[in-house]
Short mmCIF file of C-alpha atoms in Angstrom, two decimals:
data_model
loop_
_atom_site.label_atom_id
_atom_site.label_comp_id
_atom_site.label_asym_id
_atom_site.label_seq_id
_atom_site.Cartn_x
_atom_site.Cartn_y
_atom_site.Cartn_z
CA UNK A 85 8.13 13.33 -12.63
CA UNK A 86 4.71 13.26 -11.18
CA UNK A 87 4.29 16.70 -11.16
CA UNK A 88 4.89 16.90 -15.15
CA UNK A 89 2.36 13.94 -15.48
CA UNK A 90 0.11 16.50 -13.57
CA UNK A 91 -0.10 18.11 -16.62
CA UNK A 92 -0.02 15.84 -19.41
CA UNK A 93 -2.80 13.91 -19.86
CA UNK A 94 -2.71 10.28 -21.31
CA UNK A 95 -4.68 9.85 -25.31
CA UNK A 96 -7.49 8.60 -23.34
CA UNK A 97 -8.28 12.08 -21.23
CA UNK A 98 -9.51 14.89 -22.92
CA UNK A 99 -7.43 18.17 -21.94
CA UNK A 100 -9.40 20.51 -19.73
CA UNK A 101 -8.82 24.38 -19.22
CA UNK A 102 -6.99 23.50 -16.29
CA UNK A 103 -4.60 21.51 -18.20
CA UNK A 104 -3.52 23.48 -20.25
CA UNK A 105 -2.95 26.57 -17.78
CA UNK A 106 -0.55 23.74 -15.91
CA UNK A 107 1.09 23.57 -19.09
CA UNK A 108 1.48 27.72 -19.96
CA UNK A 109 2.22 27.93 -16.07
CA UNK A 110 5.17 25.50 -16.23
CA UNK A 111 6.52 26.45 -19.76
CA UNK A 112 6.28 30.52 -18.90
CA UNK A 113 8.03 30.02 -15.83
CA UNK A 114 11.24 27.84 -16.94
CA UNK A 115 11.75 30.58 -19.76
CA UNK A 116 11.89 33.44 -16.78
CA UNK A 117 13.52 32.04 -14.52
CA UNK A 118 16.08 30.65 -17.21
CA UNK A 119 16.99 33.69 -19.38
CA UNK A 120 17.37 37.55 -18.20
CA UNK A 121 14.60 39.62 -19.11
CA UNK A 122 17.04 42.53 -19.95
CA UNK A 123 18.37 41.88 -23.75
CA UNK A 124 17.58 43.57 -26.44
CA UNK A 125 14.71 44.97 -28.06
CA UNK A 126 14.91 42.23 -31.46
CA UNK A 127 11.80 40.57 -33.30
CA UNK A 128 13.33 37.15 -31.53
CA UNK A 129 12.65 38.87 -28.17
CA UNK A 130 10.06 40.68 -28.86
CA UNK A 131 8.30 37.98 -30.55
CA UNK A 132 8.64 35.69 -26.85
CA UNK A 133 6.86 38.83 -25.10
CA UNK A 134 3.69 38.92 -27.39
CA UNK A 135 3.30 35.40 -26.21
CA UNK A 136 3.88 36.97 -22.55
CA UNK A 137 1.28 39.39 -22.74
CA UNK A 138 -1.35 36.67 -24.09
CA UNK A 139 -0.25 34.81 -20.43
CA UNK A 140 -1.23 38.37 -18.19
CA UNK A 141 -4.50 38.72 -20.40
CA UNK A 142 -5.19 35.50 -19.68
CA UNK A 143 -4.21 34.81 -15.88
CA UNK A 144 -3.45 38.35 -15.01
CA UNK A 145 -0.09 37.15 -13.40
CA UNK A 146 1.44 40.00 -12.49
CA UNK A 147 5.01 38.13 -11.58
CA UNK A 148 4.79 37.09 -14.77
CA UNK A 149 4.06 40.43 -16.54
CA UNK A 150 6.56 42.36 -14.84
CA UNK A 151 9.08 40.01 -16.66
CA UNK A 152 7.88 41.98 -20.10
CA UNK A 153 7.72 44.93 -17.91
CA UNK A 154 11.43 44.70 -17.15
CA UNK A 155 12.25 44.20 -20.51
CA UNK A 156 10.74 47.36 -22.21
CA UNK A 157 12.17 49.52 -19.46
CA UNK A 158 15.60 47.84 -20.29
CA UNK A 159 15.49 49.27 -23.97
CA UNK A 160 14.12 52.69 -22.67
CA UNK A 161 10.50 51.68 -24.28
CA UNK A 162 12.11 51.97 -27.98
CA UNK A 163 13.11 49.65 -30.76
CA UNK A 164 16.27 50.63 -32.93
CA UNK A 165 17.33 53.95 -31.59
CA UNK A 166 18.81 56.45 -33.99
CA UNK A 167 17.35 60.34 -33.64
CA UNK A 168 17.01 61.26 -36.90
CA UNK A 169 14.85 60.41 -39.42
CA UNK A 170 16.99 61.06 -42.66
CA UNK A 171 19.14 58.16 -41.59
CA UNK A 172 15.86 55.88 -40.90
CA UNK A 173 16.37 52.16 -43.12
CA UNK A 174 14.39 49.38 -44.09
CA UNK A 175 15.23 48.43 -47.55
CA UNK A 176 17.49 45.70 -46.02
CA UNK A 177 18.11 43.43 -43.22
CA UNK A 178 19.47 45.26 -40.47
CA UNK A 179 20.70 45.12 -36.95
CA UNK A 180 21.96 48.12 -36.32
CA UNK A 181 19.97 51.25 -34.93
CA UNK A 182 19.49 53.28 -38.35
CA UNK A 183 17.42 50.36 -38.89
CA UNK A 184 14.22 52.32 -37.34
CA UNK A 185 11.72 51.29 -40.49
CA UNK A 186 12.91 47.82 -40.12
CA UNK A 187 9.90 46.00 -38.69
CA UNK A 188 12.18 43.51 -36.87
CA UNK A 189 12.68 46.29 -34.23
CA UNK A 190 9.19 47.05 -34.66
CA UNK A 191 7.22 44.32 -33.26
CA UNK A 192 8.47 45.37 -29.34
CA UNK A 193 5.56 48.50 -29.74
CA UNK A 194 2.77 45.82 -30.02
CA UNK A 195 3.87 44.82 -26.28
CA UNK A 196 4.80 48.48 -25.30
CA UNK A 197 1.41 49.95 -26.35
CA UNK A 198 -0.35 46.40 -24.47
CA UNK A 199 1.61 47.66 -21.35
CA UNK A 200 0.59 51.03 -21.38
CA UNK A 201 -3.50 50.00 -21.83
CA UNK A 202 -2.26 47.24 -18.79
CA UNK A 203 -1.06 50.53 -16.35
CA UNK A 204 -3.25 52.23 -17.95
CA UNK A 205 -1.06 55.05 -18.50
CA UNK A 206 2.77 56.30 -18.79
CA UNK A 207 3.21 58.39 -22.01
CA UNK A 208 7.04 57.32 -22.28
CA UNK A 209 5.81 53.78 -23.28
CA UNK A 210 4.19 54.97 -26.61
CA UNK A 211 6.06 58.05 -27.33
CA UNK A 212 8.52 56.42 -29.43
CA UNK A 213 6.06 53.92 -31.48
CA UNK A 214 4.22 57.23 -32.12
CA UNK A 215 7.40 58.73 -33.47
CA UNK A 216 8.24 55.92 -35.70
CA UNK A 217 4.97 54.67 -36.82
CA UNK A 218 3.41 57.74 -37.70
CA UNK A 219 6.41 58.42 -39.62
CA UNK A 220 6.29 55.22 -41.42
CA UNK A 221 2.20 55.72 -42.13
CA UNK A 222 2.65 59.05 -43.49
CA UNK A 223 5.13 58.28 -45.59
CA UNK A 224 4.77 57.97 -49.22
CA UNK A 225 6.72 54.40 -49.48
CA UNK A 226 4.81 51.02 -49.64
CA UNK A 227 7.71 48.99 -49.67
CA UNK A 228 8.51 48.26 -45.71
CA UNK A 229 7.24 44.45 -45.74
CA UNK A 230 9.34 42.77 -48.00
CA UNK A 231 9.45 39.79 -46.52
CA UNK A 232 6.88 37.38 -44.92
CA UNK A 233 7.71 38.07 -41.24
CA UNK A 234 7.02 41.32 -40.99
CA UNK A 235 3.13 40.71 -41.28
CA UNK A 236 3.65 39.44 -37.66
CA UNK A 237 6.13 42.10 -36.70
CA UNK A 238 4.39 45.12 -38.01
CA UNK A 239 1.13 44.91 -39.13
CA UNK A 240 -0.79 44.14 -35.71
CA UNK A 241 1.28 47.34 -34.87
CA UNK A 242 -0.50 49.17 -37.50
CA UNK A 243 -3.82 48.19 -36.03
CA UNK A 244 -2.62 49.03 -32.05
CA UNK A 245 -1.42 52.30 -33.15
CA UNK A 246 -5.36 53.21 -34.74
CA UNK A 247 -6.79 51.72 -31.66
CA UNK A 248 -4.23 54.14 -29.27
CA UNK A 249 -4.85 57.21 -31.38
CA UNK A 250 -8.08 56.74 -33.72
CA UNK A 251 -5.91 57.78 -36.78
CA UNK A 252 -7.26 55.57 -39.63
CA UNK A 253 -3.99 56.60 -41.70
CA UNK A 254 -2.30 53.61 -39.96
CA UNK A 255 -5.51 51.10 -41.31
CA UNK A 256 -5.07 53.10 -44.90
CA UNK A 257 -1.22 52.37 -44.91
CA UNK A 258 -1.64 48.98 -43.64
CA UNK A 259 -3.94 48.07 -46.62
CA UNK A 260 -0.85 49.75 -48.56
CA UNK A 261 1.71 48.12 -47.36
CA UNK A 262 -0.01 44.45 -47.24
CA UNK A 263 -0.89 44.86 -51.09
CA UNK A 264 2.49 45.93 -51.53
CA UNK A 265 3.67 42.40 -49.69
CA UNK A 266 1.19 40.44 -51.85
CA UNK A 267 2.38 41.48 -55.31
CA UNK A 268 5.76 40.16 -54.84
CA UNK A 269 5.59 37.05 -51.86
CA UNK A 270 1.76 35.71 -52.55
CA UNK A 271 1.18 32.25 -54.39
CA UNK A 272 -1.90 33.13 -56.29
CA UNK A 273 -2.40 29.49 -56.76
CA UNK A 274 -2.63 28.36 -53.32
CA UNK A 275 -2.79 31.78 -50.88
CA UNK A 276 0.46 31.12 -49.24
CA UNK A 277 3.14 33.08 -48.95
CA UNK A 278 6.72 32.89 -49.79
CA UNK A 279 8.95 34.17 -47.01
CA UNK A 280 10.31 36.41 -49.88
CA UNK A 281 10.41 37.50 -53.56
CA UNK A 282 14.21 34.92 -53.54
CA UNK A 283 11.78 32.17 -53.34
CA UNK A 284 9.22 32.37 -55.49
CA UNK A 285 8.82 29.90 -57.78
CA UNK A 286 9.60 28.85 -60.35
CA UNK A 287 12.81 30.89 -59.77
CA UNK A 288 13.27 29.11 -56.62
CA UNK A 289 12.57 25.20 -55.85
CA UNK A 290 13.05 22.38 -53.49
CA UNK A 291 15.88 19.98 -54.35
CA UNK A 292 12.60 17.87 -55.97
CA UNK A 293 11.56 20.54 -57.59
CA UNK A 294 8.64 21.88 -55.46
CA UNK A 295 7.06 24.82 -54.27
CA UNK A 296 9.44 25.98 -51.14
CA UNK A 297 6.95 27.30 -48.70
CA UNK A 298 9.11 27.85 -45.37
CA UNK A 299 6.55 27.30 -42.44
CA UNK A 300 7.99 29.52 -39.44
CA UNK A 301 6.82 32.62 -42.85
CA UNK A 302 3.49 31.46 -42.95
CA UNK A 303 3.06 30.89 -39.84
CA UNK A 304 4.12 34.49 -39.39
CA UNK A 305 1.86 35.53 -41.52
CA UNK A 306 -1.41 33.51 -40.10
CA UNK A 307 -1.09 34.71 -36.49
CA UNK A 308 -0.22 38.62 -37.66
CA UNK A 309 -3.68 37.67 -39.72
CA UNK A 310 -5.48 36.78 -36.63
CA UNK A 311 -3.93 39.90 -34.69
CA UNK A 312 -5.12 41.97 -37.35
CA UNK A 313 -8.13 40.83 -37.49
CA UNK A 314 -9.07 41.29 -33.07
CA UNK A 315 -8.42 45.35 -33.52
CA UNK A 316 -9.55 45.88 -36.81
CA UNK A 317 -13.29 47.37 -37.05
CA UNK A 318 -15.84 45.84 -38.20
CA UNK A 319 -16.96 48.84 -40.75
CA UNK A 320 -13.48 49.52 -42.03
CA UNK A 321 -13.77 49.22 -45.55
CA UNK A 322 -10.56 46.80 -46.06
CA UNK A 323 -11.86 43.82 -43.17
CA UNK A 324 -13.28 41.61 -45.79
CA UNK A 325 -10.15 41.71 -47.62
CA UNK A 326 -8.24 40.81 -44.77
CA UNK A 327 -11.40 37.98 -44.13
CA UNK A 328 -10.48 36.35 -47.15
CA UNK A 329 -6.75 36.23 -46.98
CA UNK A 330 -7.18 35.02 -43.82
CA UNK A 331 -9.59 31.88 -44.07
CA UNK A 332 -7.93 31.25 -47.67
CA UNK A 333 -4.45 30.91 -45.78
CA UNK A 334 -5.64 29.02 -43.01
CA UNK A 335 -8.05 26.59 -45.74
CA UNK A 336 -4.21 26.32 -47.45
CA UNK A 337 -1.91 25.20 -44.58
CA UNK A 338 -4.75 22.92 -43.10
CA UNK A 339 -4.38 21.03 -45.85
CA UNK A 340 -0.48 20.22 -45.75
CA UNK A 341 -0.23 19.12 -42.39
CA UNK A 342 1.78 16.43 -41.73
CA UNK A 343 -0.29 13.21 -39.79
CA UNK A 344 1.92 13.67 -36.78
CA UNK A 345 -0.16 17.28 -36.63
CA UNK A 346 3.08 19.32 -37.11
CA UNK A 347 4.30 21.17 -40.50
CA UNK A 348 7.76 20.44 -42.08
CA UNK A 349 10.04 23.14 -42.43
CA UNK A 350 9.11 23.19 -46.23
CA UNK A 351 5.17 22.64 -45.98
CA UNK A 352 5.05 21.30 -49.80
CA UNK A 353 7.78 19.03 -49.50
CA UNK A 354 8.48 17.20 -46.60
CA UNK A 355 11.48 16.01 -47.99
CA UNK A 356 13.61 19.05 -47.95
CA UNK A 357 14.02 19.07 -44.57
CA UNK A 358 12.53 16.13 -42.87
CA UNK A 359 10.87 16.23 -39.54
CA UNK A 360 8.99 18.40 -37.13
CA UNK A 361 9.00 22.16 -36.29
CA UNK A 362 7.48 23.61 -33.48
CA UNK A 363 7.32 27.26 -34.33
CA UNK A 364 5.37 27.14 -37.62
CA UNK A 365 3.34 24.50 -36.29
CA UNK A 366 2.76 26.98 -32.61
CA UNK A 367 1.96 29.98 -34.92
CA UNK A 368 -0.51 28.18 -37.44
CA UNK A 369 -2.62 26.63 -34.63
CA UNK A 370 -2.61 29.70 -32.78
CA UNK A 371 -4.32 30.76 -36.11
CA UNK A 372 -6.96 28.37 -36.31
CA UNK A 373 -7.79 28.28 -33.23
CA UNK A 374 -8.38 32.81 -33.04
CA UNK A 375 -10.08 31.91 -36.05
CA UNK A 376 -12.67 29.05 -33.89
CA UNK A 377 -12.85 30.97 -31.22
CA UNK A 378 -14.17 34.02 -33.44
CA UNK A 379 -16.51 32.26 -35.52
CA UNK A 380 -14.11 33.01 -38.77
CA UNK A 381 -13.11 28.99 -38.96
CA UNK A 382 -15.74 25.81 -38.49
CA UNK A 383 -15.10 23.75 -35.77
CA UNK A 384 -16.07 20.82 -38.35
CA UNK A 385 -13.39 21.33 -40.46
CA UNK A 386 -10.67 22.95 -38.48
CA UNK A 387 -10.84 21.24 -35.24
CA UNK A 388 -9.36 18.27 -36.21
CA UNK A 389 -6.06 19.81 -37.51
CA UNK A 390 -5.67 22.10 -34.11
CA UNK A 391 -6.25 18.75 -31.91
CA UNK A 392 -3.21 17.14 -34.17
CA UNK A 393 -0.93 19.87 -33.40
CA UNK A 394 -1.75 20.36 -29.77
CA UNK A 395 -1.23 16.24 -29.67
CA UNK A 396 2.16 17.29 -30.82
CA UNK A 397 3.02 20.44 -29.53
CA UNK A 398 2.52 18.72 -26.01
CA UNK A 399 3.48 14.81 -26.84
CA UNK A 400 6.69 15.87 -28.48
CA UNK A 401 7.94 19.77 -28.65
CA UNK A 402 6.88 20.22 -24.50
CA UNK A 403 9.81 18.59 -23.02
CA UNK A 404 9.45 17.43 -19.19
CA UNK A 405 11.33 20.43 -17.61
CA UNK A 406 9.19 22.56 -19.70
CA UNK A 407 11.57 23.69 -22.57
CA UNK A 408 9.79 24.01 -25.79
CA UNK A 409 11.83 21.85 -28.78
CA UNK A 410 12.19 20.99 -32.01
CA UNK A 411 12.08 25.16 -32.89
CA UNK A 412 14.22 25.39 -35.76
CA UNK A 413 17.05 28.05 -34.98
CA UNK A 414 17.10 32.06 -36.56
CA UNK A 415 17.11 31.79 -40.12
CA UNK A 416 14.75 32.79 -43.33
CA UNK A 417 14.24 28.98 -45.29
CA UNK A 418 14.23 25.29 -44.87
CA UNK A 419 17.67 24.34 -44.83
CA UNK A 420 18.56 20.59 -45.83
CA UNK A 421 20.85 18.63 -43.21
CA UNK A 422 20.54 21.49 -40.38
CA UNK A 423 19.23 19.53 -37.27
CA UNK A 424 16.21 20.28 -35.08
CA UNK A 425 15.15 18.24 -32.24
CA UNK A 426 14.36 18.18 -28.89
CA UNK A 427 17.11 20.31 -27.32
CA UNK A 428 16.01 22.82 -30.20
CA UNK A 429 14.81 25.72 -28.55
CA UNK A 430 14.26 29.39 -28.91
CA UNK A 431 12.57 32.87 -27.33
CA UNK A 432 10.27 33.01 -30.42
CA UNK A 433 9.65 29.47 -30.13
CA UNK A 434 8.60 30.00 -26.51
CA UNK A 435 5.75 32.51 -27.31
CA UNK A 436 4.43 31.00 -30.38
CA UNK A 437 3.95 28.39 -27.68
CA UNK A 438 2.42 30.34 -25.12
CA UNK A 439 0.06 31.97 -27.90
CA UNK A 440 -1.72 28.76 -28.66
CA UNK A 441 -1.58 27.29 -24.89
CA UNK A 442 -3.91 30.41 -24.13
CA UNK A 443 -5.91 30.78 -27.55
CA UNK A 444 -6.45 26.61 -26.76
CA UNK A 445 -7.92 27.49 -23.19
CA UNK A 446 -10.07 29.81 -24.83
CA UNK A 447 -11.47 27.27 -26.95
CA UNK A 448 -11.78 24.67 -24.36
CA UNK A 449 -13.69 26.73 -21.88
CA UNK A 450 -16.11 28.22 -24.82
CA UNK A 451 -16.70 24.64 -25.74
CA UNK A 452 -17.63 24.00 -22.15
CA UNK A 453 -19.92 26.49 -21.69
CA UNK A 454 -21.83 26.26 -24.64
CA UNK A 455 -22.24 22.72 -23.78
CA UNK A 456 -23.60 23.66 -19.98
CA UNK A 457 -25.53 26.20 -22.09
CA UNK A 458 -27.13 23.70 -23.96
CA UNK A 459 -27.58 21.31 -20.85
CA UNK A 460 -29.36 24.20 -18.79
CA UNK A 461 -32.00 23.92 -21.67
CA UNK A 462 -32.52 20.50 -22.02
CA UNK A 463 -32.91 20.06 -18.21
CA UNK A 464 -35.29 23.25 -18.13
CA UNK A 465 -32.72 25.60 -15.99
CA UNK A 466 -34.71 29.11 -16.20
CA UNK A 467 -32.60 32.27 -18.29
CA UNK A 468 -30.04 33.45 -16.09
CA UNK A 469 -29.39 30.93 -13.61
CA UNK A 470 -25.70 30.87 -12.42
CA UNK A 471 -23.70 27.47 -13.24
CA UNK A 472 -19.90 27.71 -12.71
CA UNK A 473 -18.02 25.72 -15.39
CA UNK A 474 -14.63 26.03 -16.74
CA UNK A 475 -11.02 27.26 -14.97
CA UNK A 476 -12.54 30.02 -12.87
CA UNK A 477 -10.18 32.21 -14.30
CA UNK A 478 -10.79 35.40 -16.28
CA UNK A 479 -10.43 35.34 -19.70
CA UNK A 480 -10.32 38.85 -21.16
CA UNK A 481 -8.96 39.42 -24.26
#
């Protein structure tokens, strides 16, 4: 018990750097050691391991990379399987390998192509998200995101493929595809998205008759945002687009937070299904906080809503053996009656976790040293003079 109060600070200490690593330290390791690292290659798994990779880039723990290591060389470095392209599907949920196109079996090439920068090397780790994703960006179909999560599955892909092969096709068809995604999922009215063209209103409501914005979808959709947004240039012609949608989206679920700092399963009506979620609410402050940290968001007006969600991420989803609850199960909507609470938890849960423990160090230790920056002035420290401040560890992107 002492050892989890280690790492959870009362309301009247301020979390340092160090805190939080505790926290992503403990959290990481009871999902390892817990569950096998050889399953499929899924979104749901493949979501937990681009919270993985945000641990190495952060720590550089290799025990705990090789975990995502182990995984990928499990599923032979490929998503769904099937040789030939005629039989390639997308058009409709699918679990089966001729499901290729289907970005939930895309999002394991963001971690394989992170790997293969990591060791530097291995041609086998790309070979097949160069099969598959050049196929899909040369294609003449626009069509492939038809539903909210594949903005997190797939379109950081888009932007990891460009940056492994400097083919701007896969920035062209990402603008393609994303405009494609907008015209039949975006709320014009308020910039977020429906999780898919079923529940757009007015053809679909709450049981009050509301908006039904499912949060896990948008929060989807914020974080792929924020991946986007690291690789993509600064001179491609599309970034201010992708600017926009961004801050707009984040401006939009700011807004509907509940006081407790999480979201509701259905962000415009808390009603539908009461109580919190931890894996919209992981994914959206993972967001905001890219968004601080890159000078896209003002700490002003957005660093009050991250410090609400981190209050609850830690006060109520972090349990004390370091399970991450309240993570509503698999599904596509807010469902009324369906439970979620404490014993709630899931692999995708786990690394929307991890993703805002380490994009909240971030902030925390660039917070610190601008204010040792702006002590070293007012003191009179000369240009240049060394002060060590923050966790000591290496923060590379």
């Amino acid at each position: 018990m002492l050892g989890f109060l280690a790492v959870m600070p009362s309301e009247a200490k301020r979390w340092s750097a160090r805190d939080v690593i505790e926290v992503i330290r403990k959290v990481n390791r009871y999902w390892q050691e817990n569950n096998p690292a050889e399953v499929n290659a899924f979104w749901d798994n493949a979501a937990y391991h681009t919270g993985n990779m945000e641990v190495y880039k952060l720590l550089k723990d290799e025990a705990m990379l090789n975990y995502s290591r182990r995984w990928a060389e499990h599923n032979h470095w490929m998503g769904a399987t099937d040789a030939n392209p005629a039989k390639w599907e997308y058009r409709q949920y699918g679990e089966d390998q001729q499901h290729v196109l289907f970005g939930d079996w895309q999002i394991c090439f963001q971690t394989y192509i992170d790997l293969y920068h990591i060791d530097q090397g291995g041609e086998q780790k790309v070979a097949r998200a160069k099969e598959v994703m050049t196929f899909e960006a040369y294609s003449r179909e626009r069509d492939y995101w038809w539903w909210a999560d594949a903005l997190y599955m797939v379109m950081p892909v888009m932007t990891k493929m460009y940056r492994l092969t400097g083919d701007e096709q896969y920035l062209e068809k990402l603008y393609q595809n994303v405009t494609f995604t907008d015209s039949i999922m975006l709320d014009k009215e308020t910039g977020l998205y429906f999780r898919d063209g079923k529940y757009v209103f007015p053809k679909h409501k709450t049981a009050s008759g509301k908006k039904d914005f499912w949060a896990r979808g948008a929060g989807w959709v914020l974080a792929g945002l924020a991946k986007v947004l690291q690789d993509l240039p600064d001179d491609n012609p599309q970034r201010q687009f992708f600017v926009d949608k961004y801050v707009r989206l984040a401006r939009a679920v700011a807004a509907i937070q509940q006081k407790k700092g999480y979201w509701t399963r259905s962000m415009m009506d808390a009603q539908q299904a009461p109580g919190p979620e931890t894996s919209g609410t992981a994914f959206f402050t993972y967001g905001m906080l890219w968004g601080m940290n890159n000078g896209l968001l003002s700490e002003e007006e957005f660093a009050p809503v991250v410090e609400k969600a981190w209050r609850y991420l830690t006060k109520t989803a972090l349990q004390k053996d370091g399970r991450v609850g309240f993570v509503q199960p698999i599904g596509e909507r807010a469902i009324p009656g369906q439970t979620v609470d404490a014993s709630s938890q899931a692999n995708f849960g786990v690394g929307a976790f991890l993703l805002a423990s380490c994009e909240y160090v971030r902030y925390l230790d660039r917070r610190l040293a601008s204010k040792a920056k702006k002590s070293r002035r007012h003191d009179g420290f000369k240009p240049g003079a060394f002060v060590s401040v923050g966790t000591g560890v290496q923060l590379s992107r």
